[in-house]
mmCIF file of C-alpha atoms in Angstrom:
data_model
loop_
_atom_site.group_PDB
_atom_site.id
_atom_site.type_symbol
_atom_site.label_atom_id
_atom_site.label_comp_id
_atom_site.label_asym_id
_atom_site.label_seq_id
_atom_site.Cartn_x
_atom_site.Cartn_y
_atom_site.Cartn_z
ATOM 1 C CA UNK A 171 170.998 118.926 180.667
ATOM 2 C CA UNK A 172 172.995 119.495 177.294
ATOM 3 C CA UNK A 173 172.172 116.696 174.290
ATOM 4 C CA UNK A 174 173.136 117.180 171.351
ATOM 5 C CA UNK A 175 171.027 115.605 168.398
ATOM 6 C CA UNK A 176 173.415 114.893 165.538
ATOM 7 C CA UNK A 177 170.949 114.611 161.917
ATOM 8 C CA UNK A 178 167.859 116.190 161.590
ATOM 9 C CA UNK A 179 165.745 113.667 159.766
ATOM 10 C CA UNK A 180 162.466 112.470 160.870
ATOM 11 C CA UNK A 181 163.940 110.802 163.991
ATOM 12 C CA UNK A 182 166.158 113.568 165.118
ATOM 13 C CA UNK A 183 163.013 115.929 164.043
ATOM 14 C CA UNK A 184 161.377 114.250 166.350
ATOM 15 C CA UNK A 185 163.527 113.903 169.188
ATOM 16 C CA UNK A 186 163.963 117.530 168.827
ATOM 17 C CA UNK A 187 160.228 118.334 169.355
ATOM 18 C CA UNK A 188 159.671 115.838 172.195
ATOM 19 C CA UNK A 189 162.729 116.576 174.529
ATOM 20 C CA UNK A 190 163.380 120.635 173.986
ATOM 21 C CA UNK A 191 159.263 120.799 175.059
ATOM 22 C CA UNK A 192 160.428 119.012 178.074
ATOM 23 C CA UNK A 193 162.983 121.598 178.897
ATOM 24 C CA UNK A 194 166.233 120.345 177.467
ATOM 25 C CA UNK A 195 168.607 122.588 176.301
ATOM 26 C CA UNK A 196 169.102 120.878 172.503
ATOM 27 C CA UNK A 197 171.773 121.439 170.136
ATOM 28 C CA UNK A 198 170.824 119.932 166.563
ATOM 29 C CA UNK A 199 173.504 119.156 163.897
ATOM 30 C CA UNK A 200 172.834 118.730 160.243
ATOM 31 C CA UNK A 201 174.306 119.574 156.923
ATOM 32 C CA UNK A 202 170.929 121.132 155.436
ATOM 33 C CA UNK A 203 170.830 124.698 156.616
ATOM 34 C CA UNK A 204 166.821 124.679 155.166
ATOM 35 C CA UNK A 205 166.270 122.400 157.769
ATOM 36 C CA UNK A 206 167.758 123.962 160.719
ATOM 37 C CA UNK A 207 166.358 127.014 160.242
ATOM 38 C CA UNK A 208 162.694 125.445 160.596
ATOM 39 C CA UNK A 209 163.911 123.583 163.656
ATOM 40 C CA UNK A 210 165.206 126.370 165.130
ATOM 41 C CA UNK A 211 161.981 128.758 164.564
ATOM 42 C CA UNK A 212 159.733 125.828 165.738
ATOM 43 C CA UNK A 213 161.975 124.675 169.068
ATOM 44 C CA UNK A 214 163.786 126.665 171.358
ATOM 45 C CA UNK A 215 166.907 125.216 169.941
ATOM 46 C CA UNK A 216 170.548 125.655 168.898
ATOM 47 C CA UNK A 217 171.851 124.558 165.652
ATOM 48 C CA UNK A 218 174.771 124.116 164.144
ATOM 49 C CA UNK A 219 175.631 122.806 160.370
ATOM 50 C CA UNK A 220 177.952 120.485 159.312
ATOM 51 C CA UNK A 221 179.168 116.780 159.041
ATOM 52 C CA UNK A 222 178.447 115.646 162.635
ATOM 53 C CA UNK A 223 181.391 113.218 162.625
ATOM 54 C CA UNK A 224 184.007 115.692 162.596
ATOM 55 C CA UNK A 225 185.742 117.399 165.897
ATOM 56 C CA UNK A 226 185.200 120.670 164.193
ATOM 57 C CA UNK A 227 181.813 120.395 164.065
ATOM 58 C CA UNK A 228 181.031 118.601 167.256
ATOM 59 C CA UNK A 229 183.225 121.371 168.971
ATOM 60 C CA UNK A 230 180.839 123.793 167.581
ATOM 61 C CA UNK A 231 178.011 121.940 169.017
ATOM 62 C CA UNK A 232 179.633 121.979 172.764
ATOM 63 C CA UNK A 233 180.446 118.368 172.860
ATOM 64 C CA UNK A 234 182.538 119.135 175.721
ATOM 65 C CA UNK A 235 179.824 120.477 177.830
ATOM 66 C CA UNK A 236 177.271 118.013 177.007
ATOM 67 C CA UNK A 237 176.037 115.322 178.649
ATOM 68 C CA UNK A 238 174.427 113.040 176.176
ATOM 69 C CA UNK A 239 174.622 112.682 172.209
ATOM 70 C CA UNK A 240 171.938 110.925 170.456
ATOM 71 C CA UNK A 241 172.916 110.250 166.582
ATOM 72 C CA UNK A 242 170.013 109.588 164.411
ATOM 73 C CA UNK A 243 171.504 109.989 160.771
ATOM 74 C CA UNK A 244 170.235 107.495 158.146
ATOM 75 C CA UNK A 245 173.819 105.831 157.573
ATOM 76 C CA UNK A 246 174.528 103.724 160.883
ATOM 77 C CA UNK A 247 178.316 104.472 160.104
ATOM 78 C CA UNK A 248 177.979 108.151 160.135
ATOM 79 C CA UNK A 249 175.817 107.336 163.827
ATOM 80 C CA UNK A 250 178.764 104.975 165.030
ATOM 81 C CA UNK A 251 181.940 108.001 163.963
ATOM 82 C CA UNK A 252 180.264 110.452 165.330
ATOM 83 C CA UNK A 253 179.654 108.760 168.763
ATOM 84 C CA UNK A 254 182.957 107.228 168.116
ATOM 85 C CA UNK A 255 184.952 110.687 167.741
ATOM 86 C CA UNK A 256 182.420 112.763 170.243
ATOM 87 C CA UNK A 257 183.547 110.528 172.921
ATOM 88 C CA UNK A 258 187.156 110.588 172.431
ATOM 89 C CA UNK A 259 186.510 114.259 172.803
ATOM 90 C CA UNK A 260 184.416 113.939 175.812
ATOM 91 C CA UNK A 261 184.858 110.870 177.831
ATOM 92 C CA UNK A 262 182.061 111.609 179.977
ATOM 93 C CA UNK A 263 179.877 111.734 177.444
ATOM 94 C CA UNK A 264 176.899 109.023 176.747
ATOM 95 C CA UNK A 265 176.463 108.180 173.028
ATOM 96 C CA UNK A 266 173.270 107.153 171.846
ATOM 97 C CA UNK A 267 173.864 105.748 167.838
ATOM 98 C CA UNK A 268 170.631 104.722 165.581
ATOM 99 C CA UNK A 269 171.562 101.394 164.643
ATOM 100 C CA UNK A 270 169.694 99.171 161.470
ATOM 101 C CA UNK A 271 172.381 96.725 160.637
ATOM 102 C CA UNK A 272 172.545 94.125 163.068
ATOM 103 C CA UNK A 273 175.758 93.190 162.033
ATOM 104 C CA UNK A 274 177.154 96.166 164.372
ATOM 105 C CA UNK A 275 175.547 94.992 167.234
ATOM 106 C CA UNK A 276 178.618 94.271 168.703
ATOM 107 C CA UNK A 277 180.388 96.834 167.688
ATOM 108 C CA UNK A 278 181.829 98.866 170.924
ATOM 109 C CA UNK A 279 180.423 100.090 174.472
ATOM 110 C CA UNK A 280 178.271 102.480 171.972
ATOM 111 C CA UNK A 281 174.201 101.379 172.956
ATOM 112 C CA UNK A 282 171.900 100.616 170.194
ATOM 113 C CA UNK A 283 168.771 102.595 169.865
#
């Protein structure tokens, strides 16, 4: 199965290690090319830099080919654009969006992680 893990911090660091060591194949998005090119020599991954909210980006990733997004950034309204705009580009897709300010708990069909 495609995912693609938008943010590269210690949650999507960590996400990274746990599910490409179970076989997934993991695309990782982040604007810190340092930090992608340690991911990628540690994990079998992809990676791909950039703002993970915009189409461009996201089409670089695969979006349309993938089967779940899981968006970890620090700022919950980068996690809720990019899940916002990756869907809209691939209806199919499930959106995973790392959430800290309950005030968005409503927000959408997008779950809270």
């Amino acid at each position: 199965m495609k995912i693609i893990i938008a943010e590269a911090g210690k949650v999507g660091a960590s996400l990274t290690k746990q599910l490409s060591s179970e076989g997934y194949d993991i695309t990782l998005i982040d604007f810190n090319s340092s930090v992608l090119e340690k991911l990628e020599e540690s994990f079998d991954v992809m990676t791909v830099q950039g703002n993970c909210a915009t189409m461009d980006t996201l089409q670089q990733a695969g979006v349309k080919d993938a089967k779940l997004l899981i968006a970890t950034a620090d700022a919950d309204e980068l996690n809720l654009l990019c899940c916002m705009t990756a869907h809209g580009m691939n209806p199919k897709l499930h959106t995973i969006a790392r959430i800290r300010n309950p005030e968005y708990t409503n927000q959408s069909k997008i779950k809270i992680l």
